[in-house]
Coordinates of C-alpha atoms and ligand atoms in Angstrom, one line a residue:
Chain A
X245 CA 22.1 6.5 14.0
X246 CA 22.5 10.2 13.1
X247 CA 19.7 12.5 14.5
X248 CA 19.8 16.2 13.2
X249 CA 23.7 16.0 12.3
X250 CA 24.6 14.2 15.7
X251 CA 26.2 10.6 15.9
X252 CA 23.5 9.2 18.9
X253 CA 23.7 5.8 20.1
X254 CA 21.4 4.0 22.7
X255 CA 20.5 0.8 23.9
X256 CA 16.7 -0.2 23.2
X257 CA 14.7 -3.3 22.8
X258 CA 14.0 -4.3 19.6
X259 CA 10.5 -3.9 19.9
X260 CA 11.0 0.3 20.5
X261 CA 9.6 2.4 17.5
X262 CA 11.7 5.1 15.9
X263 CA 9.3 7.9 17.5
X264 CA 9.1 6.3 20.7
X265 CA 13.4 6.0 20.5
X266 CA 13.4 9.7 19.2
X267 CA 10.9 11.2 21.9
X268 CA 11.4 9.4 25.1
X269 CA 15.5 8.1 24.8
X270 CA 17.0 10.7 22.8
X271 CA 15.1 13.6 23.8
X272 CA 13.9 14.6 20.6
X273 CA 10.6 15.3 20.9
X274 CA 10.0 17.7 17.6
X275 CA 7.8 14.4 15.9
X276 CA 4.3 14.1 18.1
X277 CA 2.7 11.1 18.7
X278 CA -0.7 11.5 16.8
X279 CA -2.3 7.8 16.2
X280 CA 0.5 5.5 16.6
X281 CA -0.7 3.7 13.4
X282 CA 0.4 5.7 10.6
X283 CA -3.0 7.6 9.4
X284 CA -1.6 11.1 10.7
X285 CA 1.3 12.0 10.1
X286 CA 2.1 14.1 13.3
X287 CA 5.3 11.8 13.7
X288 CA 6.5 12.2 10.2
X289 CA 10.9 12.3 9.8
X290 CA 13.1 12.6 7.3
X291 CA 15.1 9.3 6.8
X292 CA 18.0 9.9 4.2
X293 CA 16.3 13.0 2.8
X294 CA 12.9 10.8 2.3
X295 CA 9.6 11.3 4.4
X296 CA 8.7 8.4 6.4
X297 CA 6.0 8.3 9.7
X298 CA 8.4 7.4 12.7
X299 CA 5.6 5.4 14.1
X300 CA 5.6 2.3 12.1
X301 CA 9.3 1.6 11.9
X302 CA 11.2 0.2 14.9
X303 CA 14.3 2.2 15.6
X304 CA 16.8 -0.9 15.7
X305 CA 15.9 -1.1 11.4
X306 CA 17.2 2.7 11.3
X307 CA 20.9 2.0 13.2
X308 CA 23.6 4.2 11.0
X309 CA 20.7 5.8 8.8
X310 CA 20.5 9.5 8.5
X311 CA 17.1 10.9 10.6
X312 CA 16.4 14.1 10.5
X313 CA 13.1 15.8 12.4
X314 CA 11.8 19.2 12.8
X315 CA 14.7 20.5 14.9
X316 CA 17.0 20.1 12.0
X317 CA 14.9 21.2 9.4
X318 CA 16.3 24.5 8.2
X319 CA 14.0 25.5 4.9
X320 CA 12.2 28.5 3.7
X321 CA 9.1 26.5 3.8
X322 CA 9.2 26.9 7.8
X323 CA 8.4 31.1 7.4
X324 CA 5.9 30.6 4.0
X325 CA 3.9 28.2 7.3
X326 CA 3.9 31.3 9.8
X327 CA 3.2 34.0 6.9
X328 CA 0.4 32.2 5.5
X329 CA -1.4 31.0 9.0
X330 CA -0.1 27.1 8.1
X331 CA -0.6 26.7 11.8
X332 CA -3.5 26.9 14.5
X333 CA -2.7 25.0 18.0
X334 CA 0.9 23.7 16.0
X335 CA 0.5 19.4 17.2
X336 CA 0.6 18.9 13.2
X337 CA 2.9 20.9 12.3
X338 CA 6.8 19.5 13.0
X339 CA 5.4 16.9 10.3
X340 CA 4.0 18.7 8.1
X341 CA 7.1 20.5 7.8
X342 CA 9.0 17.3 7.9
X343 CA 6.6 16.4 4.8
X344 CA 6.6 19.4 3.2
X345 CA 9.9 19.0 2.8
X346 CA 10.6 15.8 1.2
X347 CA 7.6 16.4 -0.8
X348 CA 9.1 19.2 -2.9
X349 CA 12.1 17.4 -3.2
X350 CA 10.1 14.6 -4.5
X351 CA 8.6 17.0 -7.2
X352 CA 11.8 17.7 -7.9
X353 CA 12.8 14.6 -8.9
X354 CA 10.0 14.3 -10.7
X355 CA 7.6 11.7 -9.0
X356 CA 4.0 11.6 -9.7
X357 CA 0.8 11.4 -7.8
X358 CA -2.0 10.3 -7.6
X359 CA -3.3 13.9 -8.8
X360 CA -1.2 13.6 -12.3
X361 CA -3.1 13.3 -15.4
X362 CA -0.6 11.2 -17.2
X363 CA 2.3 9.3 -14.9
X364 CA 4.4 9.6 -18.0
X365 CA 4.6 13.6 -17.5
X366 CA 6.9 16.0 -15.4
X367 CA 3.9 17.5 -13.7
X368 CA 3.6 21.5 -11.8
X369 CA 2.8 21.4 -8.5
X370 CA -0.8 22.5 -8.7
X371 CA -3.2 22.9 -5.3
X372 CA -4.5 19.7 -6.6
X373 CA -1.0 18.2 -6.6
X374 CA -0.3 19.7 -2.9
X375 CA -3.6 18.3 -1.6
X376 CA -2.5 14.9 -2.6
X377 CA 1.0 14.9 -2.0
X378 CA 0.2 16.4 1.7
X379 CA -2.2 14.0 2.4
X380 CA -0.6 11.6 4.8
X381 CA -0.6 14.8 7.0
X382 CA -3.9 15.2 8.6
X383 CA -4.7 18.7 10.4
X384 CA -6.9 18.7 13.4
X385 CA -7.4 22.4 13.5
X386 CA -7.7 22.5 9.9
X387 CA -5.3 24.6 8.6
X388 CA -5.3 23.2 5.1
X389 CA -5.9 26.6 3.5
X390 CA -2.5 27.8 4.7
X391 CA -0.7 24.6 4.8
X392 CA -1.2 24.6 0.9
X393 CA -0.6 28.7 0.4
X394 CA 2.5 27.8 2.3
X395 CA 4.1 25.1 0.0
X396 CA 2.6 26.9 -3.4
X397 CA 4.2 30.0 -2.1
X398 CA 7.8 28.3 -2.2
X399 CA 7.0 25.9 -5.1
X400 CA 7.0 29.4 -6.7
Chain B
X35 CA 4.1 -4.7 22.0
X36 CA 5.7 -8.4 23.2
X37 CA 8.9 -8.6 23.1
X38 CA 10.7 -10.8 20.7
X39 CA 14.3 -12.0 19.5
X40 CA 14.9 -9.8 16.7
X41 CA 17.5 -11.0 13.5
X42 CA 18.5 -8.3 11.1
X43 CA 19.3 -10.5 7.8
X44 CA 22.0 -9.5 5.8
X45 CA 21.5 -11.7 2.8
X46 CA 18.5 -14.0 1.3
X47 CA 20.0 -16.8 2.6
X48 CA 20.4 -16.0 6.3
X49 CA 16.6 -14.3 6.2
X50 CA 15.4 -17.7 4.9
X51 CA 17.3 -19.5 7.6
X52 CA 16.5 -17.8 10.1
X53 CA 12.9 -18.2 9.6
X54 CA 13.2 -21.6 9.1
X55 CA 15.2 -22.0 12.4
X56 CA 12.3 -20.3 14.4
X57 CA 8.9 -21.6 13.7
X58 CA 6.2 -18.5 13.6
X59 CA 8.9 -16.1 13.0
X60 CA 7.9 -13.2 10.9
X61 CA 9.3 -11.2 8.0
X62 CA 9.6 -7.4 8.8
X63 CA 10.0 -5.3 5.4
X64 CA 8.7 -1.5 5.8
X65 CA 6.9 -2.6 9.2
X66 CA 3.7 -0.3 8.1
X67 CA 1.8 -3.2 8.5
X68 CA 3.3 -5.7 10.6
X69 CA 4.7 -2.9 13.5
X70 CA 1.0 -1.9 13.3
X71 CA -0.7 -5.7 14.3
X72 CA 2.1 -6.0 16.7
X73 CA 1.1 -3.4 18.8
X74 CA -2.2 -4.2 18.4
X75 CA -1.3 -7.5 19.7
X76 CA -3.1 -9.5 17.1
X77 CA 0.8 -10.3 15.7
X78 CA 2.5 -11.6 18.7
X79 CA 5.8 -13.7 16.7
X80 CA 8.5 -14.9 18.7
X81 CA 11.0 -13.8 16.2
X82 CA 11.1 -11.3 13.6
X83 CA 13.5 -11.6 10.7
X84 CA 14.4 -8.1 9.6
X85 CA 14.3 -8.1 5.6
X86 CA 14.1 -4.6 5.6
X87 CA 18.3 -4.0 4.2
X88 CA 18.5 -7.3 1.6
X89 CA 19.8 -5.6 -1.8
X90 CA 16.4 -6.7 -3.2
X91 CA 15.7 -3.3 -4.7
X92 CA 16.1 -3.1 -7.9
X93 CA 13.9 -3.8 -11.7
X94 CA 16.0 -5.4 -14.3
X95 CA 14.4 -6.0 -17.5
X96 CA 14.0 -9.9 -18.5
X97 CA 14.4 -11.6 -21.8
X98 CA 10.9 -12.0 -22.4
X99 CA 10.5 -8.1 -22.7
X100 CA 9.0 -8.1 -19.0
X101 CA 10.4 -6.8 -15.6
X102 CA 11.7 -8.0 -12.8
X103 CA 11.2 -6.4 -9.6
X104 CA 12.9 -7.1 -6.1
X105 CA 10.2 -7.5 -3.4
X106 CA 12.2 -5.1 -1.2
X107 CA 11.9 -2.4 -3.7
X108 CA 10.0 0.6 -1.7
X109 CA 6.3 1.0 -3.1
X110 CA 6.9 4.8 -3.9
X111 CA 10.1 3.7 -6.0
X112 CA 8.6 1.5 -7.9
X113 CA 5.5 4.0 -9.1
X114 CA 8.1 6.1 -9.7
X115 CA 10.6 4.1 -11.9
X116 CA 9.8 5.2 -15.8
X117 CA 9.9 1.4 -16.9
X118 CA 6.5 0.8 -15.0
X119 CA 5.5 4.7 -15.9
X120 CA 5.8 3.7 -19.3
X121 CA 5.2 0.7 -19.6
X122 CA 2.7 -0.1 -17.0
X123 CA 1.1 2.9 -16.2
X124 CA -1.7 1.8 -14.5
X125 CA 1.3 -0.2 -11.9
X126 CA 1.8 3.2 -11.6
X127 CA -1.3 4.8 -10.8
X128 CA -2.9 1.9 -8.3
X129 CA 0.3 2.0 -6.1
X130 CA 0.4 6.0 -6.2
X131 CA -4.1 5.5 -5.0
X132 CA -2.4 3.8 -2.2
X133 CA -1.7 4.8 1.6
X134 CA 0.0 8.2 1.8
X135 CA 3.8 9.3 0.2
X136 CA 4.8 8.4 4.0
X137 CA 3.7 5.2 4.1
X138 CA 4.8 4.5 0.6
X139 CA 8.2 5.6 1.4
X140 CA 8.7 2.4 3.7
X141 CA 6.1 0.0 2.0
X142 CA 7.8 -2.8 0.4
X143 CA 6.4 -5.1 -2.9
X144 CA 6.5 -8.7 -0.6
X145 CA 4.7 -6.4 2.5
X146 CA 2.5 -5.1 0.1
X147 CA 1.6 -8.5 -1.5
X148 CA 1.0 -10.2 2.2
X149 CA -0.6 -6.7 4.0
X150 CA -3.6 -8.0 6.1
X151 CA -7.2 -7.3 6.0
X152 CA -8.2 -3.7 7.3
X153 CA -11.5 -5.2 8.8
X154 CA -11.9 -3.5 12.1
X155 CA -12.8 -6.9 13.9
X156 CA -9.9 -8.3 12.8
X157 CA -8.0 -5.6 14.7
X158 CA -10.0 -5.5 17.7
X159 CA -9.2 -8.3 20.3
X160 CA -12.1 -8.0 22.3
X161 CA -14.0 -9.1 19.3
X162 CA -14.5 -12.3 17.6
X163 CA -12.6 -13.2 14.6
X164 CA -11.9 -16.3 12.8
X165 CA -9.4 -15.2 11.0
X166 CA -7.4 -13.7 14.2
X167 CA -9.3 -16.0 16.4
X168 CA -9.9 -19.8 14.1
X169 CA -13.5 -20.5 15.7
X170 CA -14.6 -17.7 17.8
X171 CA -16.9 -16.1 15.0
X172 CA -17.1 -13.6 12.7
X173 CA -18.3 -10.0 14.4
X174 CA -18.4 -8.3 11.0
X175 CA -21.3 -10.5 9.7
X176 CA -23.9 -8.9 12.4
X177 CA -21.8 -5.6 12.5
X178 CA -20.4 -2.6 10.8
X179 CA -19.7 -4.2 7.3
X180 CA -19.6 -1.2 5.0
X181 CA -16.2 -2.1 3.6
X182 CA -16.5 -5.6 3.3
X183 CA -16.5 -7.8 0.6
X184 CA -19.1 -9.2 -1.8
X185 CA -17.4 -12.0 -3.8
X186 CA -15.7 -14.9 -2.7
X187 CA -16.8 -15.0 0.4
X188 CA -17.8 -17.9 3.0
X189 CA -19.5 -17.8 6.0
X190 CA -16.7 -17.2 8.4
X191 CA -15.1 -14.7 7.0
X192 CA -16.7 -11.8 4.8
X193 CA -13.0 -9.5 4.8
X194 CA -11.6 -7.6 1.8
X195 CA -8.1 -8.2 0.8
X196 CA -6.9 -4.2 0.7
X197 CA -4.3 -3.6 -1.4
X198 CA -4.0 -1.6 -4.9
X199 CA -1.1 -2.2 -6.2
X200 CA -2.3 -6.2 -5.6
X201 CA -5.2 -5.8 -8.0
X202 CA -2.8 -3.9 -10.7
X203 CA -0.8 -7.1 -10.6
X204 CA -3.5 -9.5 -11.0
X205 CA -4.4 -7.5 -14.2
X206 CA -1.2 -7.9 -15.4
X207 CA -0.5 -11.4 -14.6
X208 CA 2.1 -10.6 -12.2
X209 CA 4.3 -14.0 -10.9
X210 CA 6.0 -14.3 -8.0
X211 CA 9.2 -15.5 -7.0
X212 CA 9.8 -17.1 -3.2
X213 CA 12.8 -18.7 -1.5
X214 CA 13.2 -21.1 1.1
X215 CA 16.5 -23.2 2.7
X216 CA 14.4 -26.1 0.1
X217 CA 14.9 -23.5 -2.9
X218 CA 13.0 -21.8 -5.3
X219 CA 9.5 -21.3 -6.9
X220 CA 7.4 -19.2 -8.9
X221 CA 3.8 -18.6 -8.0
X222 CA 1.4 -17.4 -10.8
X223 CA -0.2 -14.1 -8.1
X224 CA -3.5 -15.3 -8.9
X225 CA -2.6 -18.7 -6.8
X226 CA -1.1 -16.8 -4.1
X227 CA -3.9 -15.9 -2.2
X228 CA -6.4 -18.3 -1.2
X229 CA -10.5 -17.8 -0.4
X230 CA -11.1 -17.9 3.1
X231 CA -13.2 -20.9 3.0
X232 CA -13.9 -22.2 6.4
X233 CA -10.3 -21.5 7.0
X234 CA -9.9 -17.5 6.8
X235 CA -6.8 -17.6 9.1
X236 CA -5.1 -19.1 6.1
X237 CA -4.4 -16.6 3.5
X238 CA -2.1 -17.8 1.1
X239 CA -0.3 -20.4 -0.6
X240 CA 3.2 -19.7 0.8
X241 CA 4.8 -21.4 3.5
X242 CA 5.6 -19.5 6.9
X243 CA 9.2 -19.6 6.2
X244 CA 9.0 -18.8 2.8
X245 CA 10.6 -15.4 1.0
X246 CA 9.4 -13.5 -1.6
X247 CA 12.2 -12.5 -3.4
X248 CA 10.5 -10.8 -6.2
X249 CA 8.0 -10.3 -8.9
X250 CA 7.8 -10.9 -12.7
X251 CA 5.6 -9.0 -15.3
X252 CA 5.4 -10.2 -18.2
X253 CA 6.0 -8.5 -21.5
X254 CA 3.1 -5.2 -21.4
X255 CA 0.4 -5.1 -24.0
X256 CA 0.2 -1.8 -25.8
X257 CA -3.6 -1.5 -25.1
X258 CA -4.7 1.7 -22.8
X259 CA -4.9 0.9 -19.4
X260 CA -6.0 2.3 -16.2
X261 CA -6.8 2.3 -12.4
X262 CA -9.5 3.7 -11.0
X263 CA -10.6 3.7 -7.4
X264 CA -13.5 4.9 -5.4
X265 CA -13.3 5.5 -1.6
X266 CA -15.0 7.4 1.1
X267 CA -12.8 11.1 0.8
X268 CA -10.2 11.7 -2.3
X269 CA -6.8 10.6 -0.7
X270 CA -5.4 8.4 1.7
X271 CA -8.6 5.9 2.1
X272 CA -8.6 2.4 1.2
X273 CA -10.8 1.2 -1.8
X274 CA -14.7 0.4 -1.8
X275 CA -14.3 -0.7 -5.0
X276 CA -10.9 -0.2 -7.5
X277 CA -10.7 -1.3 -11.1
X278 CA -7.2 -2.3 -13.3
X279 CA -8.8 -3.0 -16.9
X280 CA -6.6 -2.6 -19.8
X281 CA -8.7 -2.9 -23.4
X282 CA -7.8 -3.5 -26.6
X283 CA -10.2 -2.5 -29.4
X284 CA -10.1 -3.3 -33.3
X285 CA -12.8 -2.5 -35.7
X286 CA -15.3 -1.5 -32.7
X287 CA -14.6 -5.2 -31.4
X288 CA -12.9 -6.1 -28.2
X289 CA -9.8 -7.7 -29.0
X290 CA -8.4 -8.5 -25.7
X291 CA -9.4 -6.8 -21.9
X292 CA -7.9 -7.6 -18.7
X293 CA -9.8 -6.9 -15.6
X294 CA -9.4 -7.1 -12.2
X295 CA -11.1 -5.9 -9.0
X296 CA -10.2 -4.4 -5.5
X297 CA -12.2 -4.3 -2.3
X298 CA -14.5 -6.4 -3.6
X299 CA -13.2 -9.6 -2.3
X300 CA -10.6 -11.8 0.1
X301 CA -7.8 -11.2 -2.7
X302 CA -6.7 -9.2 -5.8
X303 CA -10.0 -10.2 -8.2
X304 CA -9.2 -11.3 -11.7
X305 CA -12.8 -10.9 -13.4
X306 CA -12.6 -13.4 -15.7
X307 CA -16.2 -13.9 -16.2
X308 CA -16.6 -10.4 -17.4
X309 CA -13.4 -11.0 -19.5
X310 CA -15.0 -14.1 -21.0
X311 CA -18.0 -12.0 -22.1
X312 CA -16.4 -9.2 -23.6
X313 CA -13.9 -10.7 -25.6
X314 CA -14.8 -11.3 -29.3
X315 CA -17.9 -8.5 -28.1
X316 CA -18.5 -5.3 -29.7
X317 CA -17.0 -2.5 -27.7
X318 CA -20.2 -0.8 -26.7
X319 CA -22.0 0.3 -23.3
X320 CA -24.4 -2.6 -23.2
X321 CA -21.6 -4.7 -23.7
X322 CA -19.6 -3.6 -20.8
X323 CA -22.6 -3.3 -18.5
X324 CA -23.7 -7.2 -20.1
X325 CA -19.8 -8.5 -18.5
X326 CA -20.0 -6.7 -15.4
X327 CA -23.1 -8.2 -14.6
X328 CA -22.0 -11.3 -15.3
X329 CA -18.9 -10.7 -12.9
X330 CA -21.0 -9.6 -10.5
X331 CA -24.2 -12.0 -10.3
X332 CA -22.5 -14.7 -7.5
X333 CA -22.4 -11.3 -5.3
X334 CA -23.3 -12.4 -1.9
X335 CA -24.2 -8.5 -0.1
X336 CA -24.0 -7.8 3.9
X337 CA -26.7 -5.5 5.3
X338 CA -23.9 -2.4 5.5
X339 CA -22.4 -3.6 1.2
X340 CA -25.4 -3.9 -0.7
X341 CA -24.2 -0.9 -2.2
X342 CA -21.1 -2.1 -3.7
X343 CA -22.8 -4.2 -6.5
X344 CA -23.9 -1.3 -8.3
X345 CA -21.1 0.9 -7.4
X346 CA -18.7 -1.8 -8.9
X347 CA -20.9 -2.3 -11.9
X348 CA -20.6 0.9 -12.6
X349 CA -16.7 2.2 -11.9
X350 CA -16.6 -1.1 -14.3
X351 CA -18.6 0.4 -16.7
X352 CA -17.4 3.7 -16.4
X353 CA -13.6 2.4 -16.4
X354 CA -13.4 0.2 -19.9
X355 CA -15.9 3.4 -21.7
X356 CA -12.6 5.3 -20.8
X357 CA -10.6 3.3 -22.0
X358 CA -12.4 2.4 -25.4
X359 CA -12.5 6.2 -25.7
X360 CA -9.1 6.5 -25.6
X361 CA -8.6 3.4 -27.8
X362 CA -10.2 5.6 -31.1
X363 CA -8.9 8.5 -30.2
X364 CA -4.9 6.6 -30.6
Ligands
FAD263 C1 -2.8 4.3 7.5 C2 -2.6 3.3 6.4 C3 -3.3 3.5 5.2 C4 -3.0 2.6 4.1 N1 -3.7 2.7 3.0 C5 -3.5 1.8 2.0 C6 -4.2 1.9 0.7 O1 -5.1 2.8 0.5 N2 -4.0 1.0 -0.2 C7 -3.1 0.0 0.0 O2 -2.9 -0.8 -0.9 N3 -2.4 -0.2 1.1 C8 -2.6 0.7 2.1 N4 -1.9 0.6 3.3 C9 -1.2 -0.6 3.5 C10 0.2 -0.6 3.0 O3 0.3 -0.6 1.6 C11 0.9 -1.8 3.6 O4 1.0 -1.7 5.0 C12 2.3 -2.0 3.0 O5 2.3 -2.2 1.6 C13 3.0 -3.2 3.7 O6 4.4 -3.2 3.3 P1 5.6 -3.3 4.3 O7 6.8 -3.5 3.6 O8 5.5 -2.2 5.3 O9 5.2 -4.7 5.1 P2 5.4 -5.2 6.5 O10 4.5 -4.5 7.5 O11 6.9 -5.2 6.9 O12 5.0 -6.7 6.4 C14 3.6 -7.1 6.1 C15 3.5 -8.6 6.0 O13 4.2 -9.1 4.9 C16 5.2 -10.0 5.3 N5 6.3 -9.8 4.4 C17 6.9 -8.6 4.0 N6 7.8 -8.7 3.0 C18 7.9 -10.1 2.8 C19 8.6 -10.9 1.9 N7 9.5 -10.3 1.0 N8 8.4 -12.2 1.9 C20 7.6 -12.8 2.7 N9 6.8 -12.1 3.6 C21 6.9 -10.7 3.6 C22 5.5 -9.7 6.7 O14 6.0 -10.8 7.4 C23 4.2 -9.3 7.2 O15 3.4 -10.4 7.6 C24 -2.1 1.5 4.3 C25 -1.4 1.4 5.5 C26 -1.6 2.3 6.5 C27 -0.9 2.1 7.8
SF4_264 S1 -14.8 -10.6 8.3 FE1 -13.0 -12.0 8.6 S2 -11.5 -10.7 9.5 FE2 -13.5 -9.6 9.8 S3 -14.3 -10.3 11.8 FE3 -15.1 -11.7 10.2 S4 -13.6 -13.4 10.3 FE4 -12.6 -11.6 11.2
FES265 S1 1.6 9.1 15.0 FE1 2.6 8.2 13.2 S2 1.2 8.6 11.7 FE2 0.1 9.2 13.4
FES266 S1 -2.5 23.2 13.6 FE1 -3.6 22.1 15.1 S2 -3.6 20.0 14.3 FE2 -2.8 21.2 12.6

């Protein structure tokens, strides 16, 4: 497995998640544990470019894949978070980075939501769109406010 | 977690192998749901057959003017591929109400198609269950039953089958396609799941060791069509209730409708009776409130999902006016 650029290897049971293989054997410990079952979003990676929670996939189905978590993520939606208060005590915030980022390159693909009028269209990444697409990410200090004025700001 | 002997399949036929070689083994496709009842302990396989890589991935149009889609293809994938935006839109729009972008990212058609109930009982060991437990009870009946269902029903088990894409594919009379070392066989998806009966641990037709390989749509109707869901906050809920109708209006007559309901029931709802009542029927309010009634009138309501008869009558309601709207305004 590649993690943040680096070939990695380790030996783990099969039954060790890909957050659990990312924070306790590799020393990666950007993605946070929230829930464990997925309704978070505090453990949320980049797997091949694509946004994926770390929690609910075992690490032995992501040998030779790409991963990528916050402490590779180099994008200019990590300042838009600190200029527009994205943040409070932070626990959220390596995934909603993580997110952030394959969200927008999901809009630029072109995907729709669940917030798009017609599935047919191309849509523009309204604050409606952003709420939706963000919403795997939950915020405990809730800094949705800036979390959105954050990914609006470099939607553009 | 326990541990177990894990196979990572290559191919169809080493997946199907496999699980025949080791009875109880399970399939593991995006995990979302599976990783989740394993840590939970209420999954404890012996083996688990790692599906997740077979190069079933990909729609391919088939001569009868339908689609074919591989069961491995990712959830978020397939709401995205302009086929099913085009063509069946309202595919598109129940698998996009569904779980979050993350989760869809991993989800998988076949996981999707076989995810488990969401009742809380069911994922709580130190409850009773029948349908994690066969004869130990059912603690939803005397408990917090908000979210559960309303038709189809028995009296051991009252759970909701949770999936929207599911209810989509009943609408659109969806087939699926599973694979065994015996061979092949297509399953119409409305004989796929099975009412719980007295046996709730039972959930569907398929054998343990059977693969779903993919799933067939048939040839779409041009008739608007849509999915609407109502849950307890805007995103990333499950449904109380969800509606796929797609109507088809001449002369201020209903031509044809197709209907089907989610978190309503044990599985993906075809409502036929309401589709019985509004076909030939003019396309008018009282008709649609006349077939939703009829849908609705075996409802068999919990102390905590009274609510959802009314609630379901109306998103009905609400859901084919839409769509007739739309119908005159083409
Ligand atoms: C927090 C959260 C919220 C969610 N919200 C929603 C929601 O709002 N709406 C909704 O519809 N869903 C929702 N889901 C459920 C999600 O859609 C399912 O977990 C997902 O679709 C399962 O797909 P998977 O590939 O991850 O399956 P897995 O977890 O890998 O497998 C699920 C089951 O299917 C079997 N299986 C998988 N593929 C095959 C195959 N090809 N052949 C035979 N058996 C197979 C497995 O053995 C297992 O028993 C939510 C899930 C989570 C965690
Ligand atoms: S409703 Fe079904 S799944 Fe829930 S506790 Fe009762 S038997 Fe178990
Ligand atoms: S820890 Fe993975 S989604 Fe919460
Ligand atoms: S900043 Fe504290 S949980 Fe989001």
């Amino acid at each position: 497995m590649r993690v943040n650029g680096a070939e990695t290897s380790a030996e783990l049971e099969p039954r060790v998640s890909l957050l659990d293989a990312l924070r306790e054997h590799l020393g990666v410990t950007g993605p946070k544990k929230g829930c464990d079952q997925g309704a978070c979003g505090a453990c949320t990676v980049l797997v091949d470019g694509r946004r994926v929670v770390s929690c609910l996939g075992l690490a032995v189905q992501y040998d030779g894949r790409e991963v990528t978590t916050i402490e590779g993520v180099d994008h200019p939606v990590q300042r838009a978070f600190v200029r527009n208060d994205g943040l409070q005590c932070g626990y959220c915030t390596p995934g909603q980075i993580c997110s952030a980022v394959g969200m927008l390159a999901e809009h630029a693909a072109g995907e729709p939501s669940a917030a798009t009028e017609r599935v047919t269209s191309r849509p523009t990444l309204t604050e409606a769109e952003i709420r939706e697409r963000m919403s795997g990410n939950l915020c405990r200090c809730g800094a949705y406010n800036g979390i959105v004025a954050a990914i609006a700001e470099v939607a553009g | 977690m326990k541990d177990f002997a894990y196979v990572a399949a290559p191919d169809v036929a080493t997946a199907v192998r496999a699980a025949a070689d080791a009875p109880g083994a399970r399939f593991l496709a995006g995990g979302t749901n599976l990783v989740d009842l394993m840590r939970q302990h209420v999954e404890r396989p012996d083996t688990v057959v790692d599906i997740s890589r077979l190069p079933l991935t990909s729609v391919e149009e088939t001569k009868s003017g339908g689609l074919r889609i591989g069961a491995l293809m990712r959830n978020s994938d397939l709401a995205a591929h302009p086929l099913v935006r085009t063509r069946y839109p309202m595919l598109t729009q129940a698998l996009l109400a569904g779980a979050s972008a993350q989760l869809r990212n991993m989800a998988t058609v076949g996981g999707n198609l076989l995810q488990r109930t969401r009742c809380p009982y069911f994922y709580d060991r130190a409850t009773p269950c029948h349908k994690r437990e066969p004869g130990t009870g059912c603690a939803a009946v005397g408990g917090f039953n908000r979210s559960h269902a309303i038709l189809g029903t028995s009296a051991s088990c009252v759970a909701t089958h949770p999936s929207d894409m599911c209810v989509a594919l009943a609408a659109l009379d969806a087939v699926v396609e599973v694979e065994d070392v015996r061979g092949t066989r297509r399953i119409p998806l409305a004989d796929l799941h099975r009412l719980p009966g007295d046996t709730p641990h039972l959930e569907t037709t398929l054998a343990p060791d059977e693969l779903i390989t993919s799933v067939e749509l048939p040839a779409p109707a041009a008739a608007p069509s849509r999915y609407r869901k109502v849950r307890d906050r805007a995103s990333f809920a499950f449904a109380l209730v969800s509606v796929a109708a797609a109507l088809e209006v001449t002369d201020g007559t209903v031509a044809a409708v197709r209907l089907a309901l989610g978190g309503v029931a044990p599985k993906p709802w075809r409502a036929v009776e309401a589709e019985r009542v509004l076909t030939g029927a003019p396309a008018t309010e009282e008709s649609f409130r006349a077939a939703a009634d009829a849908e609705l009138a075996p409802a068999v309501t919990l102390d905590g999902n009274e609510f959802k008869v009314e609630l379901a009558r109306r998103t009905i309601v609400a859901t084919l006016r839409d769509l007739a709207r739309e119908g005159s305004r083409a």
